[in-house]
mmCIF file of C-alpha atoms in Angstrom:
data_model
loop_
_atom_site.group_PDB
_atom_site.id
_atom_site.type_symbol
_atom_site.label_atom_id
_atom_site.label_comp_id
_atom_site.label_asym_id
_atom_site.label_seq_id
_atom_site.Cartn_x
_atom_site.Cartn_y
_atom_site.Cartn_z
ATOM 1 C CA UNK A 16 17.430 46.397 3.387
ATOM 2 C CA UNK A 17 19.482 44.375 0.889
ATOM 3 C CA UNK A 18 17.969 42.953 -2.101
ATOM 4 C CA UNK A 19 18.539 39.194 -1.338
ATOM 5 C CA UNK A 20 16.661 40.516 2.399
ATOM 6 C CA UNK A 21 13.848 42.020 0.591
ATOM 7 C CA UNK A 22 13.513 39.002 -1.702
ATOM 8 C CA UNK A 23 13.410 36.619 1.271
ATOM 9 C CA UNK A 24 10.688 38.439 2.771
ATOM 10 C CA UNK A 25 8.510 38.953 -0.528
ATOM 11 C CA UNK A 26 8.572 35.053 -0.801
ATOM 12 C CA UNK A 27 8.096 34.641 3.077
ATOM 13 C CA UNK A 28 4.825 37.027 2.948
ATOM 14 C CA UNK A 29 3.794 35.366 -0.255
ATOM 15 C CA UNK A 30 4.189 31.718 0.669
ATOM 16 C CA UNK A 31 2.195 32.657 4.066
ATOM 17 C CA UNK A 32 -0.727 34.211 2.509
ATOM 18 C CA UNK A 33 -0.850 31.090 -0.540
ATOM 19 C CA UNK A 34 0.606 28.312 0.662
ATOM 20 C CA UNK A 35 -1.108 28.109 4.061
ATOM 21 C CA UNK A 36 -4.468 28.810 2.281
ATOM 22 C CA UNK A 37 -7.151 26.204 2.405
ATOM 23 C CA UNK A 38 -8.147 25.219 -1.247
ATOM 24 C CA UNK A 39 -12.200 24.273 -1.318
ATOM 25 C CA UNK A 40 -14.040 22.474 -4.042
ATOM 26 C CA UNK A 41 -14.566 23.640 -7.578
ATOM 27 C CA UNK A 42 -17.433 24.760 -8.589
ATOM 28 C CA UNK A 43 -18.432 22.451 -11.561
ATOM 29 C CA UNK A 44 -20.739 23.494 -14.028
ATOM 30 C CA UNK A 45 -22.178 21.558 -17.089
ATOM 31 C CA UNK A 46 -20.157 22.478 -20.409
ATOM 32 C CA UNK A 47 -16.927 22.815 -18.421
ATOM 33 C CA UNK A 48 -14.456 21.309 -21.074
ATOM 34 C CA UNK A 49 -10.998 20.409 -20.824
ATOM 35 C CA UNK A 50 -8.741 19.035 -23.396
ATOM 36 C CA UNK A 51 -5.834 16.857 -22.844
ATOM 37 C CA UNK A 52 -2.867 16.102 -24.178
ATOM 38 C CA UNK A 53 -2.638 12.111 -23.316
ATOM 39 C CA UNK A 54 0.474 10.252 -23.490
ATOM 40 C CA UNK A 55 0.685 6.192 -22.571
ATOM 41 C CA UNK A 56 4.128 4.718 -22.320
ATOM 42 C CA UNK A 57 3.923 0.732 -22.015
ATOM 43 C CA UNK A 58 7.334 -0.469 -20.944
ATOM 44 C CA UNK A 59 9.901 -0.596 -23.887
ATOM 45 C CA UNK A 60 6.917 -1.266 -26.427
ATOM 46 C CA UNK A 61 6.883 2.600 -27.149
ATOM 47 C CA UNK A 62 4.494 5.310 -26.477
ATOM 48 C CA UNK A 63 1.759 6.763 -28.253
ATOM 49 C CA UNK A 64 -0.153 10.322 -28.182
ATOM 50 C CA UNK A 65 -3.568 11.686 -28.023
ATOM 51 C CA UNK A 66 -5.599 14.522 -27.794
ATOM 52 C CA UNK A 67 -8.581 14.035 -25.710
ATOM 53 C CA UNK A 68 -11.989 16.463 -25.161
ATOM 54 C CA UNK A 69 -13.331 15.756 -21.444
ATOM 55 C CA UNK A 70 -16.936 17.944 -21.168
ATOM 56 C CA UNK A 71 -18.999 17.833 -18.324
ATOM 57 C CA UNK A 72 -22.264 16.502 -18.550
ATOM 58 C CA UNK A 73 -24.207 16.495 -15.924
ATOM 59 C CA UNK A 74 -24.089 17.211 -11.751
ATOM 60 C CA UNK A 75 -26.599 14.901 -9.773
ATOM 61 C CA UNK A 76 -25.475 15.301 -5.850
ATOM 62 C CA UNK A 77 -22.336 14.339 -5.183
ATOM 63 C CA UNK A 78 -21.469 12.732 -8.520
ATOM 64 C CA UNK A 79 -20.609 13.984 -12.301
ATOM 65 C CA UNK A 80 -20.830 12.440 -15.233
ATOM 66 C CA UNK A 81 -17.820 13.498 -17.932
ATOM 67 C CA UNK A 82 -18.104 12.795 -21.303
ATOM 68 C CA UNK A 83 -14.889 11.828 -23.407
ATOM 69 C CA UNK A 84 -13.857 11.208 -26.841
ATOM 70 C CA UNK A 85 -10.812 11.937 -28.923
ATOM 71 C CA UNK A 86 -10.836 15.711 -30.443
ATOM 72 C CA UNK A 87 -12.472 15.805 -33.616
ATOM 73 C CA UNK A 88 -14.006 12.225 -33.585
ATOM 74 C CA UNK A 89 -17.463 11.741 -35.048
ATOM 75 C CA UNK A 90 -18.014 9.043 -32.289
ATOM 76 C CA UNK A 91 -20.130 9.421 -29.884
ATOM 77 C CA UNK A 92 -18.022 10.169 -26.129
ATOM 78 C CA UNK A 93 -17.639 7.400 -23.716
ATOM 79 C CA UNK A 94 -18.897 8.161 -20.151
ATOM 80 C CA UNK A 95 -17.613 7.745 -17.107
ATOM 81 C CA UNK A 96 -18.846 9.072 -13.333
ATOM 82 C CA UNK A 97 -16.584 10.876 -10.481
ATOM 83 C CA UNK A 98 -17.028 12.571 -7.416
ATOM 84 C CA UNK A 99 -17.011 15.807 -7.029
ATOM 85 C CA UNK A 100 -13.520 15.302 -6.059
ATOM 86 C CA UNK A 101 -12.567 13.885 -9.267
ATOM 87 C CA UNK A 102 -12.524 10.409 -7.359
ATOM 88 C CA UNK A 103 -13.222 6.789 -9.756
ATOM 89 C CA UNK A 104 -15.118 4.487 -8.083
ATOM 90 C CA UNK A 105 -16.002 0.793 -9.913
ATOM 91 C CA UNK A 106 -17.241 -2.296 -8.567
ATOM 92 C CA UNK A 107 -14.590 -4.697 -7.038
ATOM 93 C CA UNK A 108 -16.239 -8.074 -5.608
ATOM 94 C CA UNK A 109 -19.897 -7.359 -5.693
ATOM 95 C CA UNK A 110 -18.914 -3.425 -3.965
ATOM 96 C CA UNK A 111 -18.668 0.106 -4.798
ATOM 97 C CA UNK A 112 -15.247 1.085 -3.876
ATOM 98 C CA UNK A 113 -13.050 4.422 -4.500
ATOM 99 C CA UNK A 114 -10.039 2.999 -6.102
ATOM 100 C CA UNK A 115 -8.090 6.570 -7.441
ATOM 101 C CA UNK A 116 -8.654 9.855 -5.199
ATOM 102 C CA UNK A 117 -6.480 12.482 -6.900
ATOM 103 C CA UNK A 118 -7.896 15.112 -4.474
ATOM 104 C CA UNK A 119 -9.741 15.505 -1.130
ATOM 105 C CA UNK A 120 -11.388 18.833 -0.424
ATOM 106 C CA UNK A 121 -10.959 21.103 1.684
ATOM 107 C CA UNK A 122 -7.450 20.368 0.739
ATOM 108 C CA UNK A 123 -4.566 22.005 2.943
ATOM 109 C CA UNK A 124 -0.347 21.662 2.452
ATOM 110 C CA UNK A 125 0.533 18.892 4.253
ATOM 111 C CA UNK A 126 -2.866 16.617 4.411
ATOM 112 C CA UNK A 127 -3.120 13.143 3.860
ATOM 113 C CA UNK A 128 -5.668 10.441 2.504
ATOM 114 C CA UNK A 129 -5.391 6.646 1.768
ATOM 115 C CA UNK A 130 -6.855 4.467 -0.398
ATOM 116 C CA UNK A 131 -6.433 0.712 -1.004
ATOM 117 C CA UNK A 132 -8.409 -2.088 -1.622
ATOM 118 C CA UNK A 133 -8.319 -6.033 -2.623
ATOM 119 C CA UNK A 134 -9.988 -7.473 -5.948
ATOM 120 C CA UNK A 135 -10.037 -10.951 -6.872
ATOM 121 C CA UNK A 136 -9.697 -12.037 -10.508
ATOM 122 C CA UNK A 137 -9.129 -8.403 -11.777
ATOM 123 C CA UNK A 138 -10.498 -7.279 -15.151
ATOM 124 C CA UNK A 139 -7.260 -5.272 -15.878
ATOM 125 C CA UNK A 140 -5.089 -8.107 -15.522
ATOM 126 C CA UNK A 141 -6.066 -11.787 -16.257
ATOM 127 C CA UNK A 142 -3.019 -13.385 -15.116
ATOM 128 C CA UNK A 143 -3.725 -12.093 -11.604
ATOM 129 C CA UNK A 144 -6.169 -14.454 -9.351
ATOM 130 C CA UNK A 145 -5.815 -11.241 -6.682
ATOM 131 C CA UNK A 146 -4.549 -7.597 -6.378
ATOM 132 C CA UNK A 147 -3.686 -5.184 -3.583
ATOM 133 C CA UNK A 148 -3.179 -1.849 -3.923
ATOM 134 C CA UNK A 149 -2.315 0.424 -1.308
ATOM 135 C CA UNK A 150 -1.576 4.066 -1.802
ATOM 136 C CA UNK A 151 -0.973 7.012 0.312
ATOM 137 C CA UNK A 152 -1.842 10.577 -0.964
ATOM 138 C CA UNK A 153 -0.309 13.868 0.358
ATOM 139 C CA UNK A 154 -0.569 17.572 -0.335
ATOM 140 C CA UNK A 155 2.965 18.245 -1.360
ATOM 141 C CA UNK A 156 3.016 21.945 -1.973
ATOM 142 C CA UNK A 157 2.603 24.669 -4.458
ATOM 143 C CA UNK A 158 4.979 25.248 -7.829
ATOM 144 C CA UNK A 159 5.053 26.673 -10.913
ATOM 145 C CA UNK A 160 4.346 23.848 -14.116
ATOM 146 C CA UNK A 161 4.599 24.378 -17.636
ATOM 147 C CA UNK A 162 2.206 22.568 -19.726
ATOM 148 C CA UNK A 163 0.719 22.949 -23.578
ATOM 149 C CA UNK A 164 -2.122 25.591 -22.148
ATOM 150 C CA UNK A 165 0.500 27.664 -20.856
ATOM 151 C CA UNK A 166 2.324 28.036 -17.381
ATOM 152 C CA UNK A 167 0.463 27.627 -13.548
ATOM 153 C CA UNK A 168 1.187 27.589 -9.734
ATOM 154 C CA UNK A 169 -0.257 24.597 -9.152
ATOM 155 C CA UNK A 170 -0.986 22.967 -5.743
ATOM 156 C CA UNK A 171 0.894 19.765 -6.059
ATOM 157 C CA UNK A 172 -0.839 16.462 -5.084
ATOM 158 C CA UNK A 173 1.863 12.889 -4.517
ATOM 159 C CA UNK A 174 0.960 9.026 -3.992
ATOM 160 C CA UNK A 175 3.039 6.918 -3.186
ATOM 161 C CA UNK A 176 1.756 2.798 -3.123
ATOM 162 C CA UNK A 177 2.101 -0.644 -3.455
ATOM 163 C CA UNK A 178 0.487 -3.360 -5.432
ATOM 164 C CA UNK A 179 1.011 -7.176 -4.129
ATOM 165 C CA UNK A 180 -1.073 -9.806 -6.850
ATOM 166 C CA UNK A 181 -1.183 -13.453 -6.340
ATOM 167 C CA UNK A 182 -0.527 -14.891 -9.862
ATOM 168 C CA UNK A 183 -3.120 -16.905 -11.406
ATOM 169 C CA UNK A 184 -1.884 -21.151 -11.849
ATOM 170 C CA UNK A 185 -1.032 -21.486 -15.406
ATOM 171 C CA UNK A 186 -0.912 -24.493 -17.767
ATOM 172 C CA UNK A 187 2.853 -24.122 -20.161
ATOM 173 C CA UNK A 188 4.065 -26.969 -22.678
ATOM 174 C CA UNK A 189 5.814 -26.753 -26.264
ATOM 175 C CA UNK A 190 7.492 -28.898 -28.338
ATOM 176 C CA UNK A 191 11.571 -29.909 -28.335
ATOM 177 C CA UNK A 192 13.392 -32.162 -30.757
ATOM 178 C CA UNK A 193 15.217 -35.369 -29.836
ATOM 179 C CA UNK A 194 17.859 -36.829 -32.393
ATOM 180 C CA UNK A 195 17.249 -40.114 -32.308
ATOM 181 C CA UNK A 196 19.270 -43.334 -34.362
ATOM 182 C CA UNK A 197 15.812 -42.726 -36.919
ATOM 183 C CA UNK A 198 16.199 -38.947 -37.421
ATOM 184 C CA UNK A 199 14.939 -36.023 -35.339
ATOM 185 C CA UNK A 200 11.527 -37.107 -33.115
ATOM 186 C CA UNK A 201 9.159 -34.133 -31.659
ATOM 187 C CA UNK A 202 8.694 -34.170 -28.118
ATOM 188 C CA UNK A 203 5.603 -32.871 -26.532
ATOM 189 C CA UNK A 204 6.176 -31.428 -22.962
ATOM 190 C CA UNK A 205 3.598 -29.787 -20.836
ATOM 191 C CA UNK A 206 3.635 -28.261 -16.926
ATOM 192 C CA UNK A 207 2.419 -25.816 -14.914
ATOM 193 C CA UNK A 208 3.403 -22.970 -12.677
ATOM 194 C CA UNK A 209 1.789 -22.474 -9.531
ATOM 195 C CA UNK A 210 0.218 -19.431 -7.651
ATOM 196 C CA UNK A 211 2.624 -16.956 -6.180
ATOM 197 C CA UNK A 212 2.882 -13.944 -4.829
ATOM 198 C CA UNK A 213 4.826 -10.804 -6.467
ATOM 199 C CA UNK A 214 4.368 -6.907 -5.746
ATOM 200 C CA UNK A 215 5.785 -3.821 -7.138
ATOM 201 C CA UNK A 216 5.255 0.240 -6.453
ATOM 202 C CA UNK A 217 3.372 2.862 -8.029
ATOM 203 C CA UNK A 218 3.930 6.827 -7.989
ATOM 204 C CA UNK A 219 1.734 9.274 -8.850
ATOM 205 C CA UNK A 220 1.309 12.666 -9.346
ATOM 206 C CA UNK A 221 -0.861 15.553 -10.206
ATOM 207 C CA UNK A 222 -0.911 19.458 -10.119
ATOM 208 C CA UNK A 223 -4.314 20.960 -9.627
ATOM 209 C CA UNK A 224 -5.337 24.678 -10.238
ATOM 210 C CA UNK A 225 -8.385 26.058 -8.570
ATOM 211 C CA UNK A 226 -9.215 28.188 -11.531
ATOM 212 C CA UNK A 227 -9.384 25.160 -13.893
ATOM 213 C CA UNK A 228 -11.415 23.402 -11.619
ATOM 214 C CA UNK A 229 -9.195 20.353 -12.314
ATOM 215 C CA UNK A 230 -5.623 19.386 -12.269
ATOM 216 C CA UNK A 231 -3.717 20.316 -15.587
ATOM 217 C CA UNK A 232 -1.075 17.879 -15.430
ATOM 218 C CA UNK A 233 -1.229 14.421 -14.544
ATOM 219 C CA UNK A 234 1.508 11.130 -14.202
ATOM 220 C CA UNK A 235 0.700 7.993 -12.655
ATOM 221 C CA UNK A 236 3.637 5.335 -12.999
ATOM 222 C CA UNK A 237 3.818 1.512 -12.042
ATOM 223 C CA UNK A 238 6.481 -0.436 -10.939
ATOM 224 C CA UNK A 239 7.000 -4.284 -11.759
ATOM 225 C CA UNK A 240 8.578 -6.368 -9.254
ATOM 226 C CA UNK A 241 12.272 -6.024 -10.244
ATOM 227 C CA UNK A 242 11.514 -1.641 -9.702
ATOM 228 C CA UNK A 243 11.290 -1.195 -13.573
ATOM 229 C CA UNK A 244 8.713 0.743 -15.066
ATOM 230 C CA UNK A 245 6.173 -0.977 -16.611
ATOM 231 C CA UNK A 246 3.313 1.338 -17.568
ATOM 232 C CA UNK A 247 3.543 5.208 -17.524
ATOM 233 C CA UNK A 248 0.252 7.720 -18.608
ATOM 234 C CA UNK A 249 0.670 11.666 -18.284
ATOM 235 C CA UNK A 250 -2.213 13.946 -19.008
ATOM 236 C CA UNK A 251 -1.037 17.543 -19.809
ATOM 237 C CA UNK A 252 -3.869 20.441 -20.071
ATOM 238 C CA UNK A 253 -4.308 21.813 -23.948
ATOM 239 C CA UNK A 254 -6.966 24.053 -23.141
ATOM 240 C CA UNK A 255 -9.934 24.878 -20.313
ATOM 241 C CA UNK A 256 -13.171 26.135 -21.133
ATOM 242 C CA UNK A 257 -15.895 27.053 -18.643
ATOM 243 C CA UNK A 258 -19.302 26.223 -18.848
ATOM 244 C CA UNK A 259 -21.763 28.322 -19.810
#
């Protein structure tokens, strides 16, 4: 049997035995830490860096609560709760609704999940009076990542999405000059723009490793209207530690 044979079959047997294995929950404990590298990119404003110390606090049924602060910060951590599925739920119009689901156990190459939702008057952006979002999440496949804590075969997660928004009606006016026979005369002038309706995409991405109970990279990008990039955060993994 020729190398190139035998290499095609070692890959064939391995990708049959890994990639067509069905990847359960974690099982979380309190103290499981994870530190992140976190990077936000804001359109051509710049980036800036951070390293950030996740620790699990506390299970109660199907919900966690994850405590996070910035490594070696006195502060106390800000909390914030997820499913067991590392799903963020918040209120949107008076409900409870899932609005990011990285992962959806039992997981399996190839499955799908969707998530989407419409808010009115959005925290996140005032100069929105509404906001779709619609994404679709699949199970893309397993590869090999390289990230600060070292390299993985990670099970790769993709979403794919839209956001439409209905832009808020908005008072403008300034001030232009006018020469007159006198001299120069300040004009007031004052308008408005009314509602309309704009929409974009959003990617996202993020490579999960059963051992680490949690995925160690991370990118979710957003798309204005025109298909630039607007807003860009990537979490990398520093460093896992398992509770005790």
């Amino acid at each position: 049997m020729s190398r190139r044979l035998l290499l095609s079959v070692m890959l064939s047997v391995f990708c049959g035995s890994v990639c067509a294995q069905t990847i359960d929950a974690p099982q979380l404990k309190a103290g499981d830490t994870w530190v992140y590298s976190d990077t936000v990119q804001k359109g051509t404003r710049g980036w800036n860096n951070s390293t950030m110390v996740s620790t699990l606090e506390e299970i109660e049924g199907d919900r966690i609560l994850i405590g996070t602060k910035r490594q070696g910060s006195t502060q106390p951590p800000s909390e914030q709760t997820f499913g067991l599925d590392w799903s963020r739920s918040r209120d949107v119009d008076g409900k409870q609704t899932v609005v990011n689901q990285p992962l959806d156990f039992p997981m399996k190459i190839g499955k799908k999940w969707e998530i989407g939702y419409t808010e009115a008057n959005p925290p996140s952006n005032k100069a929105h009076s509404s906001e779709t979002i619609h994404e679709i999440y699949r199970v893309a496949g397993w590869e090999d990542i390289q990230v600060p804590a070292g390299k993985f075969k990670a099970v790769k997660i993709e979403a794919e999405g839209q956001w439409t928004a209905v832009m808020a009606r908005a008072a403008v006016g300034g001030t232009r000059t006018v020469a007159t026979a006198g001299g120069v005369t300040a004009v007031s002038q004052a308008g408005r723009i009314d509602p309309r309706t704009v929409s974009g995409r959003l990617y996202k991405a993020f490579w999960y490793v059963p051992a680490d109970k949690r995925f160690v990279k991370a990118v979710e990008e957003y798309y204005n209207a025109n298909d630039v990039l607007s807003e860009r955060y990537t979490e990398e993994l520093v460093s896992f530690k398992p509770g005790a």
